[in-house]
CSV table of C-alpha atoms in Angstrom, one decimal:
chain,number,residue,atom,x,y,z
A,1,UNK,CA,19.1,-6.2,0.1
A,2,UNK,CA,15.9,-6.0,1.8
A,3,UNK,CA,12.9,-7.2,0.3
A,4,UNK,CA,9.7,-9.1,1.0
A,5,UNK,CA,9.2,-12.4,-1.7
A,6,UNK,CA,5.4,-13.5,-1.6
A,7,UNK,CA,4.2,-16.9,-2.8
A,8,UNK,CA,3.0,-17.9,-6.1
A,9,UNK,CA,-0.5,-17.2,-7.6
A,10,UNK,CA,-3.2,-19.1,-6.6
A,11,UNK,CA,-6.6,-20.4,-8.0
A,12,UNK,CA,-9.4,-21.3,-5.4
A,13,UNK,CA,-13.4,-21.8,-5.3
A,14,UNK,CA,-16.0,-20.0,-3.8
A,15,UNK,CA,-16.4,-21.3,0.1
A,16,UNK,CA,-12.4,-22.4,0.5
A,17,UNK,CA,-9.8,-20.8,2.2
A,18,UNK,CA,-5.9,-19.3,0.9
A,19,UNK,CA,-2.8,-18.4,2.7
A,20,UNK,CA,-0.5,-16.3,1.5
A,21,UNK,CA,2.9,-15.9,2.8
A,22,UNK,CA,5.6,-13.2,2.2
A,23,UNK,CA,9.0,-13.9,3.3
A,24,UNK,CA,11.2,-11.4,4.4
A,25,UNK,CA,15.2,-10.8,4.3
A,26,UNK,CA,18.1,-8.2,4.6
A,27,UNK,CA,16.8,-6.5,8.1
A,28,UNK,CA,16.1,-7.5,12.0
A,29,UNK,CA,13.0,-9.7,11.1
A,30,UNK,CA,10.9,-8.1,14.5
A,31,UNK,CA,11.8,-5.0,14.0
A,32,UNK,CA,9.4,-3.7,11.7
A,33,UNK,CA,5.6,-4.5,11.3
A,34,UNK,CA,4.3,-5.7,8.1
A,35,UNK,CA,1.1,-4.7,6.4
A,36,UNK,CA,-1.3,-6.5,4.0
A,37,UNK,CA,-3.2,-4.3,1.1
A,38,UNK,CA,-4.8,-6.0,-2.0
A,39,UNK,CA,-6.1,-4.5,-4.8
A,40,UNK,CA,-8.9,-5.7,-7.2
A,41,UNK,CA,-8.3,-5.7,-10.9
A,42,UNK,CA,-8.5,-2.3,-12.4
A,43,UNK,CA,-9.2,-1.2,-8.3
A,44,UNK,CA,-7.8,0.0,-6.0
A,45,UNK,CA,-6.0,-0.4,-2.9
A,46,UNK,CA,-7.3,-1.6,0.0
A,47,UNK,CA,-5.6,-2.3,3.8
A,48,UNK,CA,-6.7,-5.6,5.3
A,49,UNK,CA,-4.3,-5.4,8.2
A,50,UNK,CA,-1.4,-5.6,10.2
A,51,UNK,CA,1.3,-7.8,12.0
A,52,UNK,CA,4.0,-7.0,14.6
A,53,UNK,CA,6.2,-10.0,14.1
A,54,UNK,CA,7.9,-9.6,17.5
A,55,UNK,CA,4.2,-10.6,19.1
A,56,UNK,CA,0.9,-9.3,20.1
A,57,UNK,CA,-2.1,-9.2,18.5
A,58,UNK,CA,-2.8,-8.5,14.5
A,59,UNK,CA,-4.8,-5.6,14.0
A,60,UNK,CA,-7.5,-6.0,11.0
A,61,UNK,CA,-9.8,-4.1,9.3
A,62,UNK,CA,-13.5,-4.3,10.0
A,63,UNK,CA,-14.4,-5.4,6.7
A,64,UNK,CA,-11.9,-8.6,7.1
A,65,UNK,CA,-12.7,-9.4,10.8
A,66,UNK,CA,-13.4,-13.2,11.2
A,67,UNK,CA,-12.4,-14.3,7.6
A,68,UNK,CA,-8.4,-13.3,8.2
A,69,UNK,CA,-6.0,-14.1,9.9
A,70,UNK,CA,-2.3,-13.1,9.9
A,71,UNK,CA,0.3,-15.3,11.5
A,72,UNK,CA,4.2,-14.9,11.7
A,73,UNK,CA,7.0,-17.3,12.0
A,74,UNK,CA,10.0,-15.8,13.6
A,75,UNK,CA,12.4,-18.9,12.5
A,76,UNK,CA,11.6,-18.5,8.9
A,77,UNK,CA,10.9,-15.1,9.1
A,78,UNK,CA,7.9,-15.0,7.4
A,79,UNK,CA,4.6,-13.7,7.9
A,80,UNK,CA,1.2,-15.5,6.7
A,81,UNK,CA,-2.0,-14.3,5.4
A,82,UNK,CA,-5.3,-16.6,5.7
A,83,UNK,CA,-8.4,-15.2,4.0
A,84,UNK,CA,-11.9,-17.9,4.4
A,85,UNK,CA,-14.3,-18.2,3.2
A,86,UNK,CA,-13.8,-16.9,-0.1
A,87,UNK,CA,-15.7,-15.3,-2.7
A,88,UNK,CA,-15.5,-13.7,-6.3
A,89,UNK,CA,-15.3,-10.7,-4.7
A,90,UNK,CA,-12.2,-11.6,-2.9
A,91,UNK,CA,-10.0,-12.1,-6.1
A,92,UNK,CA,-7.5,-9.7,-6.3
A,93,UNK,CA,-3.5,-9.4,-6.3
A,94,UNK,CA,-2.2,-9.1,-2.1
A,95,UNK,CA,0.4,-7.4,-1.2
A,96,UNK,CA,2.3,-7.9,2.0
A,97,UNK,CA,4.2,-4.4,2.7
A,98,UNK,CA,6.6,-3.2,5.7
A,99,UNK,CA,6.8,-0.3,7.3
A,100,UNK,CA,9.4,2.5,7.6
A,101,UNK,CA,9.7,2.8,11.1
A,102,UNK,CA,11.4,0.4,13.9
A,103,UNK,CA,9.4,-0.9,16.4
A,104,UNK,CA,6.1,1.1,16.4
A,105,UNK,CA,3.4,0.8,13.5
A,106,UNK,CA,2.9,4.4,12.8
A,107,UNK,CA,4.5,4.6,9.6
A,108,UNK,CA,4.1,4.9,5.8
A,109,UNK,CA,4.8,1.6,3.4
A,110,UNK,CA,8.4,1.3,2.6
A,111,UNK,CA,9.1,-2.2,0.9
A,112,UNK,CA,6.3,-4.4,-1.0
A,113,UNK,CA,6.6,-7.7,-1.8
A,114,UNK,CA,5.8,-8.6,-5.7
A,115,UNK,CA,2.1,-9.2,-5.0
A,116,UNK,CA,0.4,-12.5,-5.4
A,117,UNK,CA,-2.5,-13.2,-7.3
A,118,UNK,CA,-5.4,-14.6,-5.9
A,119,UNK,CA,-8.6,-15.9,-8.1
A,120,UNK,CA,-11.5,-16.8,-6.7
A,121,UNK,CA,-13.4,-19.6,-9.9
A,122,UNK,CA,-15.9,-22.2,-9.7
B,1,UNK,CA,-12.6,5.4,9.2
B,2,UNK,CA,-11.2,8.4,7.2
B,3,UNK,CA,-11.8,8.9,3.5
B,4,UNK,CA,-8.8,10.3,1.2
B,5,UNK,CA,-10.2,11.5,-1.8
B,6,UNK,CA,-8.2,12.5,-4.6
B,7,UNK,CA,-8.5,14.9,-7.5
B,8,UNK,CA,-8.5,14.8,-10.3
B,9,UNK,CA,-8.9,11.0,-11.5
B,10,UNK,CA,-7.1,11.6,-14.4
B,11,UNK,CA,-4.3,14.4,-15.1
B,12,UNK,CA,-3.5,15.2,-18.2
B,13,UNK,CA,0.0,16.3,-19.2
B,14,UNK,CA,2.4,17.3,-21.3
B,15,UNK,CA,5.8,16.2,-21.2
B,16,UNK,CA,8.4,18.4,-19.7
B,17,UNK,CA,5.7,19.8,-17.9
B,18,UNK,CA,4.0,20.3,-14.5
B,19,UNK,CA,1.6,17.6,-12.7
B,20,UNK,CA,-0.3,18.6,-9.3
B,21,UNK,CA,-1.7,16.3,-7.7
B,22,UNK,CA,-4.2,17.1,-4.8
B,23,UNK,CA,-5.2,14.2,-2.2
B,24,UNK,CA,-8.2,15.5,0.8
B,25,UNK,CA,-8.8,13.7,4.1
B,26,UNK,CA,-12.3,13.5,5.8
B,27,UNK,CA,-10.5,14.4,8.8
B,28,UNK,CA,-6.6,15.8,10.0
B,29,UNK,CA,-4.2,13.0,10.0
B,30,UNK,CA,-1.2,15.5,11.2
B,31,UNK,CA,1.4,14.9,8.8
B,32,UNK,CA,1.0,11.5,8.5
B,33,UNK,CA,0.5,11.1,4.7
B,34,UNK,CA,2.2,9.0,2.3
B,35,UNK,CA,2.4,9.4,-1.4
B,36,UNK,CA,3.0,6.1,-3.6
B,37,UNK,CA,3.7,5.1,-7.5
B,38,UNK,CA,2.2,2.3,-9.0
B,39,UNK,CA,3.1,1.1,-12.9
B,40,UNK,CA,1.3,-1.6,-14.4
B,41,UNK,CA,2.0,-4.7,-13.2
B,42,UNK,CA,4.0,-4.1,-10.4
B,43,UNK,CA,3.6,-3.3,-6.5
B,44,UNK,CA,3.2,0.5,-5.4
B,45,UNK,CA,6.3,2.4,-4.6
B,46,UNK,CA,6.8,4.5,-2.0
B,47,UNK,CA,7.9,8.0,-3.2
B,48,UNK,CA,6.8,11.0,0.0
B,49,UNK,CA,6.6,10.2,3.7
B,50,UNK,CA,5.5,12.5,6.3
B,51,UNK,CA,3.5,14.4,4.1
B,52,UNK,CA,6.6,16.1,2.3
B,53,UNK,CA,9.7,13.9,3.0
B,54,UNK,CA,11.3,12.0,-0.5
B,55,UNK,CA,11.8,8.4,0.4
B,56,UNK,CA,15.1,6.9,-0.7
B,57,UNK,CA,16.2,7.4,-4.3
B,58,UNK,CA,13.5,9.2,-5.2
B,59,UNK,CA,13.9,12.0,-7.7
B,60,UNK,CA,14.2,15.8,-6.4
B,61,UNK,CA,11.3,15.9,-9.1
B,62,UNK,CA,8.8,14.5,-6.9
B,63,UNK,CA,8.0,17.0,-3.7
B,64,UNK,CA,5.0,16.9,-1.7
B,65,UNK,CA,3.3,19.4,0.5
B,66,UNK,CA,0.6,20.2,3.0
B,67,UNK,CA,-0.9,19.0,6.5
B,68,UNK,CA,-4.0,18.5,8.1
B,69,UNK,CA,-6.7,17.7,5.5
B,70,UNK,CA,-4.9,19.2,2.3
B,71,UNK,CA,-2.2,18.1,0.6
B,72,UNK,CA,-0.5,17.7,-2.8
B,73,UNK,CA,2.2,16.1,-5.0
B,74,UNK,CA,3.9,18.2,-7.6
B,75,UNK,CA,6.2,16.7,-10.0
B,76,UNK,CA,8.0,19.5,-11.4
B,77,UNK,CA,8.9,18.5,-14.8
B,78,UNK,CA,7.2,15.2,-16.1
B,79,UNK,CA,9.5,12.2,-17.2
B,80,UNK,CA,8.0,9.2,-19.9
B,81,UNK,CA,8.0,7.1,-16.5
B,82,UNK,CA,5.8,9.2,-14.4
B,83,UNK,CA,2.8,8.7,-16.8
B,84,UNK,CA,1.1,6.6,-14.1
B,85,UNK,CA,-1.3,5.8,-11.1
B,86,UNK,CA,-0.7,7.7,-7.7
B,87,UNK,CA,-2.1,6.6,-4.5
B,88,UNK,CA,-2.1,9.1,-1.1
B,89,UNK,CA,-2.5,7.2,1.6
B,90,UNK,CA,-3.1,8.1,5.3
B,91,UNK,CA,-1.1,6.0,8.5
B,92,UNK,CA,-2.9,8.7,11.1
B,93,UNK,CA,-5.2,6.2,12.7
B,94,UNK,CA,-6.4,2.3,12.4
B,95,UNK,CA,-7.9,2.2,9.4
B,96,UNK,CA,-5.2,2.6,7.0
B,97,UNK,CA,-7.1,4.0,4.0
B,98,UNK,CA,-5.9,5.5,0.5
B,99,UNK,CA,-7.3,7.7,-1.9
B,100,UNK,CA,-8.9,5.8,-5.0
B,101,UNK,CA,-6.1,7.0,-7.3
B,102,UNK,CA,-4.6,9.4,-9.8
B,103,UNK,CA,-3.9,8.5,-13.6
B,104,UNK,CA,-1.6,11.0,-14.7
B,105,UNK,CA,-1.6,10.5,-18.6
B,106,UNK,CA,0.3,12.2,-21.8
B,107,UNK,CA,-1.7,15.0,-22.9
Protein backbone atom coordinates (compact mmCIF):
# COMPACT_ATOMS: atom_id res chain seq x y z
CA UNK A 1 0.00 0.00 0.00
CA UNK A 2 1.22 3.40 -0.21
CA UNK A 3 2.62 5.04 2.68
CA UNK A 4 5.48 7.25 3.79
CA UNK A 5 7.68 5.58 7.07
CA UNK A 6 9.70 8.45 8.85
CA UNK A 7 12.63 7.82 11.12
CA UNK A 8 12.71 7.43 14.77
CA UNK A 9 12.53 10.23 17.41
CA UNK A 10 15.33 12.12 18.02
CA UNK A 11 17.00 14.20 20.96
CA UNK A 12 19.43 17.05 20.03
CA UNK A 13 21.04 20.39 21.75
CA UNK A 14 20.66 23.79 21.15
CA UNK A 15 23.29 24.86 18.18
CA UNK A 16 23.31 21.13 16.33
CA UNK A 17 21.73 20.01 13.36
CA UNK A 18 18.85 16.82 12.59
CA UNK A 19 17.84 15.06 9.54
CA UNK A 20 14.93 13.47 9.15
CA UNK A 21 14.06 11.10 6.53
CA UNK A 22 10.67 9.70 5.33
CA UNK A 23 10.76 6.78 3.07
CA UNK A 24 8.28 6.19 0.62
CA UNK A 25 6.59 2.89 -1.04
CA UNK A 26 3.62 1.56 -3.13
CA UNK A 27 3.59 4.43 -6.02
CA UNK A 28 6.10 5.89 -8.91
CA UNK A 29 8.57 7.46 -6.38
CA UNK A 30 8.93 10.90 -8.81
CA UNK A 31 5.69 11.23 -9.43
CA UNK A 32 4.41 13.08 -6.68
CA UNK A 33 6.07 15.89 -4.53
CA UNK A 34 6.36 15.51 -0.91
CA UNK A 35 5.78 18.18 1.80
CA UNK A 36 7.17 18.76 5.25
CA UNK A 37 4.68 20.31 8.14
CA UNK A 38 5.68 20.11 11.90
CA UNK A 39 3.68 20.87 14.60
CA UNK A 40 4.73 22.08 18.21
CA UNK A 41 3.22 20.38 21.18
CA UNK A 42 -0.24 21.37 21.84
CA UNK A 43 0.33 23.74 18.34
CA UNK A 44 -0.33 23.72 15.44
CA UNK A 45 0.60 23.00 12.03
CA UNK A 46 3.08 24.61 10.28
CA UNK A 47 4.54 24.01 6.32
CA UNK A 48 8.30 24.18 6.16
CA UNK A 49 8.46 23.10 2.57
CA UNK A 50 8.56 21.19 -0.34
CA UNK A 51 10.36 18.57 -2.67
CA UNK A 52 9.80 17.41 -6.23
CA UNK A 53 11.77 14.15 -6.10
CA UNK A 54 12.09 13.93 -9.96
CA UNK A 55 14.64 17.29 -9.55
CA UNK A 56 14.61 20.96 -9.29
CA UNK A 57 14.84 23.07 -6.69
CA UNK A 58 13.00 22.65 -3.00
CA UNK A 59 10.81 25.35 -2.25
CA UNK A 60 10.89 26.53 1.58
CA UNK A 61 9.25 28.76 3.69
CA UNK A 62 10.64 32.04 4.63
CA UNK A 63 10.70 31.42 8.09
CA UNK A 64 13.07 28.18 7.38
CA UNK A 65 15.28 29.70 4.69
CA UNK A 66 19.04 28.95 5.39
CA UNK A 67 18.49 26.55 8.37
CA UNK A 68 16.66 23.67 5.99
CA UNK A 69 17.39 21.79 3.60
CA UNK A 70 15.47 18.93 1.83
CA UNK A 71 17.24 16.42 -0.16
CA UNK A 72 15.83 13.20 -2.08
CA UNK A 73 17.37 10.01 -3.01
CA UNK A 74 15.78 8.48 -5.98
CA UNK A 75 17.50 4.83 -5.42
CA UNK A 76 16.09 4.55 -2.00
CA UNK A 77 13.30 6.56 -2.54
CA UNK A 78 13.50 8.61 0.18
CA UNK A 79 13.36 12.17 0.88
CA UNK A 80 15.45 13.98 3.73
CA UNK A 81 14.85 16.79 5.96
CA UNK A 82 17.92 18.90 7.54
CA UNK A 83 16.97 21.58 10.08
CA UNK A 84 20.50 23.67 11.81
CA UNK A 85 21.00 25.25 13.88
CA UNK A 86 18.58 24.26 16.33
CA UNK A 87 16.68 25.63 19.08
CA UNK A 88 14.02 24.94 21.81
CA UNK A 89 11.85 26.45 19.66
CA UNK A 90 12.33 24.02 16.97
CA UNK A 91 11.17 20.90 19.00
CA UNK A 92 8.19 19.59 17.61
CA UNK A 93 6.81 16.26 15.89
CA UNK A 94 7.69 16.60 11.56
CA UNK A 95 5.69 15.27 9.33
CA UNK A 96 6.80 14.50 5.77
CA UNK A 97 3.38 14.45 3.60
CA UNK A 98 2.68 13.77 -0.30
CA UNK A 99 0.54 15.29 -2.41
CA UNK A 100 -2.58 14.21 -4.31
CA UNK A 101 -1.68 15.16 -7.58
CA UNK A 102 0.91 13.61 -10.28
CA UNK A 103 3.46 15.65 -11.44
CA UNK A 104 2.57 19.28 -10.47
CA UNK A 105 2.59 20.59 -6.71
CA UNK A 106 -0.70 22.14 -6.60
CA UNK A 107 -2.45 19.89 -4.46
CA UNK A 108 -3.86 19.07 -1.02
CA UNK A 109 -1.92 16.41 1.49
CA UNK A 110 -2.91 12.99 0.73
CA UNK A 111 -0.62 10.45 2.65
CA UNK A 112 1.46 11.40 6.05
CA UNK A 113 4.09 9.60 7.31
CA UNK A 114 3.74 8.74 11.26
CA UNK A 115 5.62 11.89 12.31
CA UNK A 116 8.92 11.99 14.08
CA UNK A 117 9.65 13.63 17.18
CA UNK A 118 12.18 15.98 17.43
CA UNK A 119 13.46 17.54 20.96
CA UNK A 120 15.58 20.15 21.09
CA UNK A 121 17.44 19.74 25.36
CA UNK A 122 20.56 20.90 26.75
CA UNK B 1 1.46 34.86 2.89
CA UNK B 2 -2.37 34.15 3.46
CA UNK B 3 -3.92 33.70 6.87
CA UNK B 4 -6.81 30.87 7.34
CA UNK B 5 -8.54 31.55 10.31
CA UNK B 6 -10.94 29.30 11.76
CA UNK B 7 -14.01 29.57 13.95
CA UNK B 8 -14.91 28.71 16.37
CA UNK B 9 -11.80 27.13 18.44
CA UNK B 10 -13.79 24.94 20.13
CA UNK B 11 -17.33 23.39 18.94
CA UNK B 12 -19.32 21.98 21.22
CA UNK B 13 -21.61 19.03 20.33
CA UNK B 14 -23.89 16.67 20.96
CA UNK B 15 -23.84 13.35 19.71
CA UNK B 16 -25.93 12.48 16.83
CA UNK B 17 -25.93 15.90 16.11
CA UNK B 18 -24.74 18.65 13.71
CA UNK B 19 -21.01 20.31 13.64
CA UNK B 20 -20.20 23.35 11.24
CA UNK B 21 -17.21 24.18 10.96
CA UNK B 22 -16.21 27.65 9.23
CA UNK B 23 -12.47 28.15 8.01
CA UNK B 24 -11.79 32.26 6.30
CA UNK B 25 -8.84 33.11 4.11
CA UNK B 26 -7.18 36.57 4.09
CA UNK B 27 -7.39 36.42 0.45
CA UNK B 28 -9.35 33.90 -2.55
CA UNK B 29 -7.40 30.76 -2.95
CA UNK B 30 -10.12 29.52 -5.80
CA UNK B 31 -11.15 26.27 -4.63
CA UNK B 32 -8.05 25.18 -3.45
CA UNK B 33 -8.83 24.23 0.15
CA UNK B 34 -8.24 21.23 2.05
CA UNK B 35 -9.97 20.06 5.09
CA UNK B 36 -7.89 17.50 7.46
CA UNK B 37 -8.58 15.30 10.81
CA UNK B 38 -6.21 14.97 13.40
CA UNK B 39 -6.65 12.53 16.71
CA UNK B 40 -4.28 12.56 19.38
CA UNK B 41 -1.24 11.07 18.69
CA UNK B 42 -1.37 10.54 15.22
CA UNK B 43 -0.68 12.42 11.71
CA UNK B 44 -3.60 14.63 10.14
CA UNK B 45 -5.80 12.87 7.72
CA UNK B 46 -7.02 14.11 4.80
CA UNK B 47 -10.84 14.15 4.68
CA UNK B 48 -12.14 17.30 1.66
CA UNK B 49 -10.08 18.35 -1.33
CA UNK B 50 -10.91 21.01 -3.66
CA UNK B 51 -12.84 22.72 -1.28
CA UNK B 52 -15.82 20.11 -1.31
CA UNK B 53 -14.50 16.83 -2.82
CA UNK B 54 -14.39 13.60 -0.01
CA UNK B 55 -11.04 12.08 -0.24
CA UNK B 56 -10.98 8.26 -0.37
CA UNK B 57 -12.98 6.38 2.31
CA UNK B 58 -14.14 9.14 3.88
CA UNK B 59 -17.68 9.03 5.29
CA UNK B 60 -20.62 10.69 3.22
CA UNK B 61 -20.94 12.37 6.78
CA UNK B 62 -18.25 14.66 6.18
CA UNK B 63 -19.11 17.36 3.13
CA UNK B 64 -17.51 20.59 2.67
CA UNK B 65 -18.52 23.71 0.89
CA UNK B 66 -17.62 27.17 -0.33
CA UNK B 67 -14.98 29.13 -2.48
CA UNK B 68 -13.03 32.13 -2.52
CA UNK B 69 -12.57 33.27 1.10
CA UNK B 70 -15.47 31.35 2.83
CA UNK B 71 -15.76 28.01 3.43
CA UNK B 72 -17.12 25.28 5.75
CA UNK B 73 -17.20 21.64 6.95
CA UNK B 74 -20.42 20.19 8.05
CA UNK B 75 -20.51 16.74 9.57
CA UNK B 76 -23.98 15.83 9.44
CA UNK B 77 -24.48 13.65 12.27
CA UNK B 78 -21.58 13.35 14.85
CA UNK B 79 -19.91 9.93 15.48
CA UNK B 80 -17.68 9.19 19.10
CA UNK B 81 -14.66 9.44 16.55
CA UNK B 82 -15.15 12.81 15.19
CA UNK B 83 -14.72 14.43 18.62
CA UNK B 84 -11.47 16.04 17.45
CA UNK B 85 -9.09 18.66 15.98
CA UNK B 86 -9.73 19.98 12.32
CA UNK B 87 -7.26 21.82 10.35
CA UNK B 88 -8.38 23.91 6.84
CA UNK B 89 -5.58 24.34 4.93
CA UNK B 90 -5.02 26.38 1.76
CA UNK B 91 -2.52 24.93 -1.45
CA UNK B 92 -3.54 28.32 -3.57
CA UNK B 93 -0.12 29.90 -3.47
CA UNK B 94 3.60 29.29 -1.87
CA UNK B 95 3.09 29.58 1.45
CA UNK B 96 1.11 26.67 2.27
CA UNK B 97 -0.62 27.85 5.42
CA UNK B 98 -3.54 26.30 7.73
CA UNK B 99 -5.92 27.55 10.03
CA UNK B 100 -4.87 27.20 13.83
CA UNK B 101 -7.48 24.50 14.39
CA UNK B 102 -10.95 23.39 15.51
CA UNK B 103 -11.61 21.16 18.68
CA UNK B 104 -14.91 19.80 18.22
CA UNK B 105 -15.84 18.36 21.73
CA UNK B 106 -18.90 16.40 23.40
CA UNK B 107 -21.25 18.84 24.60
Amino acid sequence: QVQLVQSGAEVKKPGASVKVSCKASGYTFTNYCIHWVRQAPGQGLEWMGIINPSGGAPIYAQKFQGRVTMTRDTSTTTVYMELSSLRSEDTAVYYCARVDTPIITLGAFDIWGQGTMVTISS
Amino acid sequence: EIVMTQSPATLSVSPGERATLSCRASQSVSSNLAWYQQKPGQAPRLLIYGASTRATGIPARFSGSGSGTEFTLTISSLQSEDFVVYYCQQYNTWPRTFGQGTEVEIK
